[in-house]
Coordinates of C-alpha atoms in Angstrom, one line a residue:
X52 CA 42.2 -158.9 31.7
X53 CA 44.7 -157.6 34.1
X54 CA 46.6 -160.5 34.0
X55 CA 46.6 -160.6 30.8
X56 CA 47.5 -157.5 30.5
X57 CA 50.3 -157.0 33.2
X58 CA 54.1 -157.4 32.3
X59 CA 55.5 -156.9 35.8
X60 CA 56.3 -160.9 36.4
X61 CA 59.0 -160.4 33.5
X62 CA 59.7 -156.6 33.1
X63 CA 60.6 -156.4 36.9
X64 CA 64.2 -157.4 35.8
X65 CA 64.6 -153.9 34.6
X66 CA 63.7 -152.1 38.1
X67 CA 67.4 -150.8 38.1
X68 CA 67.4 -149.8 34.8
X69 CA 63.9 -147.9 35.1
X70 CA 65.3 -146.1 38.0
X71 CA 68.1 -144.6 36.0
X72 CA 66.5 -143.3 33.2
X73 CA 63.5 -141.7 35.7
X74 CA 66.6 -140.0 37.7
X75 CA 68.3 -138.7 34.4
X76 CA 64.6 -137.4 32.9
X77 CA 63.8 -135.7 36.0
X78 CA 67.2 -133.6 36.1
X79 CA 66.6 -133.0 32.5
X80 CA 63.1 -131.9 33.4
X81 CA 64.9 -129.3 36.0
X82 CA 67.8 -128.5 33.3
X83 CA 64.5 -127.3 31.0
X84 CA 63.0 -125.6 34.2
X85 CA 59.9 -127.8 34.3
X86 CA 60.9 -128.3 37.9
X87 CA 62.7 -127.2 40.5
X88 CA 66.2 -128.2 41.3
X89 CA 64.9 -129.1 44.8
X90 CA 62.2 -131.4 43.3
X91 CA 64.7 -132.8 41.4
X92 CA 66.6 -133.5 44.5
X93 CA 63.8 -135.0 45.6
X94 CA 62.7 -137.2 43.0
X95 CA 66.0 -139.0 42.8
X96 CA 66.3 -139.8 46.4
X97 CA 62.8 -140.7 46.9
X98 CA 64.4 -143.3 43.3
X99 CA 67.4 -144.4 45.3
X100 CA 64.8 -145.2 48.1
X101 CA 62.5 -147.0 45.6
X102 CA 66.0 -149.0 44.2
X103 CA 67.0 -150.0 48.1
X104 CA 63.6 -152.0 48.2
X105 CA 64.5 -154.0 45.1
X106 CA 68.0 -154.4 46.1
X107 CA 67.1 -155.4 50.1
X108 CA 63.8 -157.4 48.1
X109 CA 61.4 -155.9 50.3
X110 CA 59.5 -153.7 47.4
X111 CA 55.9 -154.7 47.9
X112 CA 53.7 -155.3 44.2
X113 CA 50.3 -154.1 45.1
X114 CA 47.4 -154.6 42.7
X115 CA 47.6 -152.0 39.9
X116 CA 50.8 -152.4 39.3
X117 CA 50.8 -153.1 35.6
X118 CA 54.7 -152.9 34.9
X119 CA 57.8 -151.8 36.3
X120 CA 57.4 -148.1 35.6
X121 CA 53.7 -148.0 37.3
X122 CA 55.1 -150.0 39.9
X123 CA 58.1 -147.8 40.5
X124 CA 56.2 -144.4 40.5
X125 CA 53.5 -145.5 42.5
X126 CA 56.3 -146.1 45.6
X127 CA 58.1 -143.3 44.5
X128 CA 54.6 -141.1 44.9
X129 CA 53.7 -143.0 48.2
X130 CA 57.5 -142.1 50.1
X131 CA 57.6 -138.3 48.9
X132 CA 54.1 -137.3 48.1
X133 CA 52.4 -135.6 45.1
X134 CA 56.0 -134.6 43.8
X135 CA 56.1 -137.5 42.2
X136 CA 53.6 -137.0 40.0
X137 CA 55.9 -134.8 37.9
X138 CA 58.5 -137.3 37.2
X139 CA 56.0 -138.0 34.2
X140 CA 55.7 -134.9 32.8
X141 CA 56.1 -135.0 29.1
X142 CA 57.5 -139.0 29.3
X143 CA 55.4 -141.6 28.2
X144 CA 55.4 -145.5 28.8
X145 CA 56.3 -145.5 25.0
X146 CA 59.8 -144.0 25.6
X147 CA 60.3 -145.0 28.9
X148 CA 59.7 -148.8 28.3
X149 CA 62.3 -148.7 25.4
X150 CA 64.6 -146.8 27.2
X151 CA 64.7 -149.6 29.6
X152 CA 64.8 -152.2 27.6
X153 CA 67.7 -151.0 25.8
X154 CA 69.3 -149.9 29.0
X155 CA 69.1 -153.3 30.2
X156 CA 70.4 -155.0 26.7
X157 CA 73.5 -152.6 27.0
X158 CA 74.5 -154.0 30.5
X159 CA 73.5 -157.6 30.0
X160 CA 75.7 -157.3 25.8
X161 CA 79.3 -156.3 27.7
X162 CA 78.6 -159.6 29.8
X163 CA 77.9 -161.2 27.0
X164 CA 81.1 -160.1 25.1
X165 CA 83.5 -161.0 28.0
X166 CA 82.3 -164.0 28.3
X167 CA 82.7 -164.4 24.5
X168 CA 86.5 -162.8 25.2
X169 CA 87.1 -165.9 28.0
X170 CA 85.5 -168.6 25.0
X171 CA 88.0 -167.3 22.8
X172 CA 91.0 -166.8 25.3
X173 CA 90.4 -170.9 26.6
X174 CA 90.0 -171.6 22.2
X175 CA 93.8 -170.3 21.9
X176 CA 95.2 -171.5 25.0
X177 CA 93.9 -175.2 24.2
X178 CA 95.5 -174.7 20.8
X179 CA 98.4 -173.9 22.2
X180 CA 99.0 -176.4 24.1
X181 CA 97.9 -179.3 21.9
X182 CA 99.6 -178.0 19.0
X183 CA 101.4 -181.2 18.1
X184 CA 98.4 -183.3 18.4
X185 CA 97.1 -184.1 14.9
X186 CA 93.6 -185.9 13.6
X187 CA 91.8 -187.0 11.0
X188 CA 90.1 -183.6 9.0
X189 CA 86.1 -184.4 8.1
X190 CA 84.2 -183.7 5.0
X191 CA 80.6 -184.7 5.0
X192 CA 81.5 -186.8 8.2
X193 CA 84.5 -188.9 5.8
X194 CA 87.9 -188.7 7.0
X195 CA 89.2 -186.4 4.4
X196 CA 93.1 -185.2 5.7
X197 CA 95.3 -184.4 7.8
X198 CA 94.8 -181.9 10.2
X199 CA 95.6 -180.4 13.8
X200 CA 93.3 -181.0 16.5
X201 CA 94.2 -177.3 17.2
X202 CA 93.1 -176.4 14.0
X203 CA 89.6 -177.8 14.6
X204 CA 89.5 -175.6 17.2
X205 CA 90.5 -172.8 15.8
X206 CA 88.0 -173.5 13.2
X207 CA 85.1 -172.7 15.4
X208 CA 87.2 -170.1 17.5
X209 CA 87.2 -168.3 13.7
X210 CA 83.1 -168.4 13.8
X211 CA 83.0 -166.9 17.5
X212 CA 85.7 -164.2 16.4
X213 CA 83.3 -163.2 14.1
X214 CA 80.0 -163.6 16.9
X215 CA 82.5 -161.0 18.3
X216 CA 82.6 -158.5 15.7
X217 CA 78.9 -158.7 15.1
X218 CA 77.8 -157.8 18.6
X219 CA 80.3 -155.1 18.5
X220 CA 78.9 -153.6 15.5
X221 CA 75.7 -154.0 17.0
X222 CA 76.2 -152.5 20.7
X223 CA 75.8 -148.6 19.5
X224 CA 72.7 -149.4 17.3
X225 CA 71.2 -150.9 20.9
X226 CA 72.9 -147.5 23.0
X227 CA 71.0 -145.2 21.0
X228 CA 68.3 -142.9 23.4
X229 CA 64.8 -143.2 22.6
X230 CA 63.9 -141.0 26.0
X231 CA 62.3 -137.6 25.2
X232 CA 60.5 -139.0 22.3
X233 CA 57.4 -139.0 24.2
X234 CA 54.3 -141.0 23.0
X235 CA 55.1 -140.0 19.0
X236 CA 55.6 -136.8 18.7
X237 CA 58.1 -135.7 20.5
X238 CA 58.6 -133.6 23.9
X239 CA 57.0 -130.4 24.7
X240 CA 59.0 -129.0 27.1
X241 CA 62.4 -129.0 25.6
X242 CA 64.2 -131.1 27.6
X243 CA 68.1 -131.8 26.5
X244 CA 68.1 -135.5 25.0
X245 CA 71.6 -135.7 24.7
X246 CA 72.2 -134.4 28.0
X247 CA 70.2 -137.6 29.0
X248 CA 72.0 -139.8 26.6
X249 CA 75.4 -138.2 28.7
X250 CA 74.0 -139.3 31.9
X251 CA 72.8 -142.5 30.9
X252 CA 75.7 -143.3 28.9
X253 CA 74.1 -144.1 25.5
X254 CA 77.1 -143.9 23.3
X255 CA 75.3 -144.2 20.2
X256 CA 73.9 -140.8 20.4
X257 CA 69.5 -140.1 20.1
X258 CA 67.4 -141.8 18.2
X259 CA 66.6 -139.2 15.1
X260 CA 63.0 -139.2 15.2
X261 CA 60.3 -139.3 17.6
X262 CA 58.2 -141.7 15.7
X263 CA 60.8 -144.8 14.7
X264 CA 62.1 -144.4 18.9
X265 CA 59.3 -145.9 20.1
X266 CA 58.3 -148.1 17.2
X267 CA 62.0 -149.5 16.6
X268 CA 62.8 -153.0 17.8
X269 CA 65.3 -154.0 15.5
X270 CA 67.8 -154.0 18.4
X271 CA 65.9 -156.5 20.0
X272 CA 65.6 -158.8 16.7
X273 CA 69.3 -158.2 15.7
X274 CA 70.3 -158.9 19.3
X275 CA 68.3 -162.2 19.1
X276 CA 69.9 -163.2 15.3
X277 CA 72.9 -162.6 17.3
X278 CA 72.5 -165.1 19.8
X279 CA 70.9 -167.3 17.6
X280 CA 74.1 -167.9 15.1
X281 CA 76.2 -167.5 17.8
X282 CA 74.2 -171.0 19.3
X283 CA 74.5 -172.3 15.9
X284 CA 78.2 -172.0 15.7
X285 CA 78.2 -173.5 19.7
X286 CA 76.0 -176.5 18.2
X287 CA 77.8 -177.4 15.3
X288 CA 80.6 -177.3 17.6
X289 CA 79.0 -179.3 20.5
X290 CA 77.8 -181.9 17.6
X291 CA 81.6 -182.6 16.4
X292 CA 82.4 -182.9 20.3
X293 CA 79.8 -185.3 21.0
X294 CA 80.5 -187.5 17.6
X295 CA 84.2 -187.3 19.0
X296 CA 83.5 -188.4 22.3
X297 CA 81.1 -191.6 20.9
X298 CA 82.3 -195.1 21.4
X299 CA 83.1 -195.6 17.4
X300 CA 85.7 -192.5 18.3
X301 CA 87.0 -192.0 21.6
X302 CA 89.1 -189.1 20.5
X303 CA 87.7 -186.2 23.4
X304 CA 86.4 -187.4 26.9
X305 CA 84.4 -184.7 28.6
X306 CA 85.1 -183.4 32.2
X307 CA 82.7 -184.9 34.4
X308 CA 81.6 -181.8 35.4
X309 CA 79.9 -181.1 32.3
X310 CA 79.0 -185.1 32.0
X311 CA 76.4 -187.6 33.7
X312 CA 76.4 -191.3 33.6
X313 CA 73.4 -193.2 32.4
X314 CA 70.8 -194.1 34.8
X315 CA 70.6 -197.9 33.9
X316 CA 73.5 -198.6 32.2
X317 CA 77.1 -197.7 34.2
X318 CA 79.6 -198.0 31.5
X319 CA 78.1 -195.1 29.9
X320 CA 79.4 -191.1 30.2
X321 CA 76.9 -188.9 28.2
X322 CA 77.7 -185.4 27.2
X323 CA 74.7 -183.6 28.6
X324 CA 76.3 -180.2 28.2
X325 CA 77.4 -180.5 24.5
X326 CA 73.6 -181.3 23.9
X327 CA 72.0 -179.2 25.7
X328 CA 73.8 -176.6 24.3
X329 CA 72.8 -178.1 20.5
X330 CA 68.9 -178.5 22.0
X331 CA 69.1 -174.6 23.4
X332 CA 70.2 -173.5 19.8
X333 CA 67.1 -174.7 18.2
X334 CA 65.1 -172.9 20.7
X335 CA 66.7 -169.5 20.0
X336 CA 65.8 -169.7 16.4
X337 CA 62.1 -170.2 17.4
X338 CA 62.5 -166.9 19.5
X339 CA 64.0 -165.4 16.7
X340 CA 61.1 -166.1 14.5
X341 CA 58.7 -165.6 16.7
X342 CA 59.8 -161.9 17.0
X343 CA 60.2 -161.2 13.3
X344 CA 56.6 -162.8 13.7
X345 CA 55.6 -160.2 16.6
X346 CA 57.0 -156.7 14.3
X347 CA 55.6 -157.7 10.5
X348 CA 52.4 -156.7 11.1
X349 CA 52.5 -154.0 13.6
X350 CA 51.9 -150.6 12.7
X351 CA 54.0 -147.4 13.2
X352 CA 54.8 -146.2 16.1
X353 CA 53.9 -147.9 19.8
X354 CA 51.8 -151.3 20.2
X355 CA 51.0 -153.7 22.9
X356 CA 52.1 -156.7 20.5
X357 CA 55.7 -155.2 21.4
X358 CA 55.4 -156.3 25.3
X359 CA 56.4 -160.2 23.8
X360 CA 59.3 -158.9 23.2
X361 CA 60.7 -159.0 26.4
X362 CA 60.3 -162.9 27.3
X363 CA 62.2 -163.5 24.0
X364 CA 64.8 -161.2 24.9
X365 CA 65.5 -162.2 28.4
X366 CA 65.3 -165.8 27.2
X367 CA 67.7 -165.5 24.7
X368 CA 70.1 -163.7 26.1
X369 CA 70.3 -165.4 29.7
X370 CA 70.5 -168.6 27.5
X371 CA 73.3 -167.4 25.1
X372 CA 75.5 -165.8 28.5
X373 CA 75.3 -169.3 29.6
X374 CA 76.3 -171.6 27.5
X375 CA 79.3 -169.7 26.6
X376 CA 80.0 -170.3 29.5
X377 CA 79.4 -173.9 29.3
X378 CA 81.4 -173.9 26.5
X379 CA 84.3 -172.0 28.4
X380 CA 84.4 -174.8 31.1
X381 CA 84.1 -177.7 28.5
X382 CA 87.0 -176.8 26.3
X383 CA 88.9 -175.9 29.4
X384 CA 89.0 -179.1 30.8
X385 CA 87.9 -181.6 27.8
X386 CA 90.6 -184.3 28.0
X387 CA 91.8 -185.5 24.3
X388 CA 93.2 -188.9 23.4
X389 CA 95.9 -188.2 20.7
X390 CA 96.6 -191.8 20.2
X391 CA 93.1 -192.5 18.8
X392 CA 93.2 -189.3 17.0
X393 CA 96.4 -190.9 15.3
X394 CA 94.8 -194.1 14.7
X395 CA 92.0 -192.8 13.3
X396 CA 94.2 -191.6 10.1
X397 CA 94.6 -193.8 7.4
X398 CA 96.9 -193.8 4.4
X399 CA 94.2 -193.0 2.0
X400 CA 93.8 -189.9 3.5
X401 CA 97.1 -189.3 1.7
X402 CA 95.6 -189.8 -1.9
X403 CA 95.6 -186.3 -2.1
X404 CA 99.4 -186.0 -1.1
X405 CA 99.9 -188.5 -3.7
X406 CA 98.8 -186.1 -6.7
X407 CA 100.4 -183.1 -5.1
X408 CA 103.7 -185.2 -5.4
X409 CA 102.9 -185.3 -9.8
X410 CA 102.0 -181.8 -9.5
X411 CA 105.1 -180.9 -8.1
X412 CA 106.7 -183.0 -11.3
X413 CA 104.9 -180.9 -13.6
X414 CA 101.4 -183.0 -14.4
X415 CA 98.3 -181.4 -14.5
X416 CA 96.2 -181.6 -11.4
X417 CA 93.3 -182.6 -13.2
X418 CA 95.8 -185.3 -14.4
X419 CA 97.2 -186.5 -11.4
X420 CA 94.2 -186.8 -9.4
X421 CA 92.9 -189.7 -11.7
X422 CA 96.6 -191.3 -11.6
X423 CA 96.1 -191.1 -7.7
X424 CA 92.6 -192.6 -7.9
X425 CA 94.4 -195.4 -10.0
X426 CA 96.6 -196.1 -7.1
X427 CA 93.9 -195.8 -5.0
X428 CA 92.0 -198.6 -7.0
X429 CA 95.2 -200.7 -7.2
X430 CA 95.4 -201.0 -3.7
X431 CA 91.6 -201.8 -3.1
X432 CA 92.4 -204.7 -5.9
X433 CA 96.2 -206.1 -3.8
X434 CA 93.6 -205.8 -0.3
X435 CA 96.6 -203.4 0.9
X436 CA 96.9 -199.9 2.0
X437 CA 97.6 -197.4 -0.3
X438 CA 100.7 -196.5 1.5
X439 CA 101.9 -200.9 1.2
X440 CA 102.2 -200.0 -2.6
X441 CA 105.7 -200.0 -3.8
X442 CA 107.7 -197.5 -5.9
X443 CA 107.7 -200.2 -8.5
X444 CA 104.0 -200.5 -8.2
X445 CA 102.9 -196.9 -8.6
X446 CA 105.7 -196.5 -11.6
X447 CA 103.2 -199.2 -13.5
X448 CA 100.8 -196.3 -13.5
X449 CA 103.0 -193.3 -14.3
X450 CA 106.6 -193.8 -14.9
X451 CA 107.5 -190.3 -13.1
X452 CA 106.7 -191.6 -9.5
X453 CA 110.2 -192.2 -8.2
X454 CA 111.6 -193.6 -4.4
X455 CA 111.0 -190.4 -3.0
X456 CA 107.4 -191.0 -3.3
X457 CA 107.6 -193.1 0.2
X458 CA 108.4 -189.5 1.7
X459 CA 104.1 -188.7 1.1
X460 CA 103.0 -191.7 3.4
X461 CA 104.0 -189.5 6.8
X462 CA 100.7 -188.0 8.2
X463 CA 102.7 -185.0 10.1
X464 CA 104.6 -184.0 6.7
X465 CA 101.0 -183.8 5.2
X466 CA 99.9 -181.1 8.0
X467 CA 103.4 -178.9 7.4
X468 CA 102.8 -178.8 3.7
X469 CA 99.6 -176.7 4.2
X470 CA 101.4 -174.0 5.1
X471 CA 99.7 -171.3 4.0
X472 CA 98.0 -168.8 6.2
X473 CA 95.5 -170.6 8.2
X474 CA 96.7 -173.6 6.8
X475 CA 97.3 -176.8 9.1
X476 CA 100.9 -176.6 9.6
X477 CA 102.4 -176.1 13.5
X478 CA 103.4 -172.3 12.2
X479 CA 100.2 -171.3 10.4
X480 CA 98.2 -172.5 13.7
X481 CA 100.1 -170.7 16.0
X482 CA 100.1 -168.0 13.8
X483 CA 96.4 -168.0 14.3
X484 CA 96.7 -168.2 17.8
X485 CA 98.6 -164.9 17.6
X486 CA 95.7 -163.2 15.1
X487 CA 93.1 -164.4 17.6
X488 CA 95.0 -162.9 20.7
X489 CA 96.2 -159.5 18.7
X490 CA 92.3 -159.3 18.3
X491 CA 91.3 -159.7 22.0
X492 CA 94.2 -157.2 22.5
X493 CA 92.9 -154.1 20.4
X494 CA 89.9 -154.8 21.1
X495 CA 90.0 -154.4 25.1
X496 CA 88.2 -157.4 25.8

């Protein structure tokens, strides 16, 4: 049962963080006058003694040490005596343990969002540079039209821009101070939470009420919906990388740092980051639901079932930090073939271009898109490409197509008449390159 029971083999990651919040609680404890300022002095020395062990990795686990917080206060109690028996006074587990864990989630979320701030800084700097390049646009895996490579990527850089702005909105929901909320009910001795929050550095104020801060784990679950869409959006991006870098497309070679060749056959270069990356996304969602799964039928207030929580969290968030980072180094040195990105357009891709040029004549839309599919049909009937069809040719299906109607076969003219903002033309994309770094900008990151 004590192994069962025991959460030390996980929760031991938090040794720095349970060390904080002991060192702000006791100098709240001597604030209140629950103890002297000299065993305050005390406490926290005999903490920074406790932290030097973890740091130097010379603590010594000992049998009966349950979690981090038994294992830190029985050391604490064994370098300055029976002082250390009041560090507790008035704390319980049930506070402490989620003033850790959110402690901890603070730290490890700024990585997280500079490392999302490098994803999206490589996303524009690609685009930048690749600008000219253009490709065939997809819609349910058909070539559809005319796009920029660039504005593929700034197609998923727009779904990480908004990862962004969901873990910001998030962070002061998870810096919120449960400490001083003891087991339920409260603390009796009137210690000053927001002195604690101060110290601690929990921008998001106290927790309002006793009861919800040690029975509240929705920073935990929205913290691992975050990381779960945000490996959805790396996954769908990873799966148009790996189609793209297939032999039937050749447009994107990965770096072979992020690469391996096959063990039998040698012509082959398999992009094990771009899948591992789409197999890690599917294992976040199970952690996901298997927390949702954990709360739903837990009571109010404090229970054991909450101690999953923790593998979960650490799994998800080490595994989101890295493959953005993965995904930093990939797009930083994928190498793209332009030429087969060109060759993969085709004039029918223009059928589209071809009604715009009746709109812009003053038919219907709903008209010319069947005179286009007539050209389209006309061509599939000569065995040419719809571009091969002469002036002469389209005028047998509507008398207003006239020479200038050649003008619509140019694949780059295509891309500069989307114009519009975030359109596919050379100025709206660097215009989103712009939005993208204006955003990094104001927001610090």
């Amino acid at each position: 049962m004590e192994k069962f029971n025991e959460s030390l083999p996980f929760d031991k990651r938090m040794w720095q963080e349970d060390i904080r919040g002991s060192q702000a609680y006791v100098k709240a404890l001597s604030k209140a006058g629950v103890v002297t300022e000299d065993e305050a002095a005390t406490i926290v020395d005999g903490l920074n003694s406790v932290a030097k062990e973890w740091q130097n990795d010379t603590f010594e686990i000992k049998q009966g040490d349950e979690d981090i917080h038994t294992a830190n206060e029985r050391r604490l109690s064994e370098l300055i005596g029976s002082v250390g028996g009041k560090l507790h006074t008035g704390r319980s587990r049930n506070d402490q343990v989620a003033t850790d864990t959110r402690l901890w989630l603070m730290n490890k979320l700024n990585d997280i969002r500079g490392s999302l701030a490098d994803l999206l800084r490589a996303s524009v700097a690609r685009a930048e540079q690749d600008v000219d390049v253009l490709m065939p646009g997809f819609t349910h895996l058909q070539p559809a039209m005319t796009v920029r490579w660039s504005h593929w990527l700034l197609g998923h850089a727009a779904a990480w821009q908004r990862d962004d702005m969901r873990l910001r909105d998030l962070m002061p929901r998870v810096a919120m101070l449960p400490l001083g909320s003891g087991a339920l009910a409260g603390n009796p001795f009137g210690v000053d939470r927001r002195f604690i929050a101060e110290e601690l550095g929990f921008y998001g104020g106290v927790c309002p009420n006793s009861m919800d801060a040690v029975s509240d784990r929705d920073f935990v679950v929205e913290t691992l919906f975050f990381c779960s869409l945000h490996l959805v959006h790396l996954s769908r991006w990873a799966e148009d990388l790996i189609i793209y870098s297939s032999g039937a497309f050749k447009y994107v070679q990965c770096s072979d740092a992020y690469a391996t060749g096959s063990s039998l056959m040698p012509q082959k270069k398999n992009p094990d980051a771009l899948e591992l990356i789409r197999g890690k996304a599917g294992r976040l969602q199970g952690n996901l639901t298997g927390m949702m799964a954990v709360m739903k039928g837990a009571p109010t207030t404090y229970n054991k079932d909450f101690q999953e929580a923790w593998e979960l969290m650490f799994d998800s968030v080490d595994t989101a930090y890295d493959c953005i980072r993965i995904a930093t180094g990939v797009i930083s040195t994928i190498k793209i073939n332009p030429d087969r990105m060109l060759s993969g357009l085709s004039a029918d891709m223009l059928a589209t271009d071809l009604a715009e040029y009746l709109v812009r004549k003053g038919i219907p839309f709903r008209e010319t898109h069947h005179i286009s599919g007539a050209a389209v049909k006309l061509a599939e009937d000569k065995g040419c490409q719809l571009s091969d069809l002469t002036t002469q040719d389209l005028q047998g299906i509507n008398k207003l197509f006239e020479d200038d109607v050649q003008e619509v076969w140019d694949f780059d003219r295509s891309a500069e008449m989307r114009d519009t903002e975030g359109g596919a033309s050379k100025r709206s994309v660097l215009q989103q390159v712009e939005k993208i770094k204006t955003y990094l900008s104001q927001e610090g990151i």
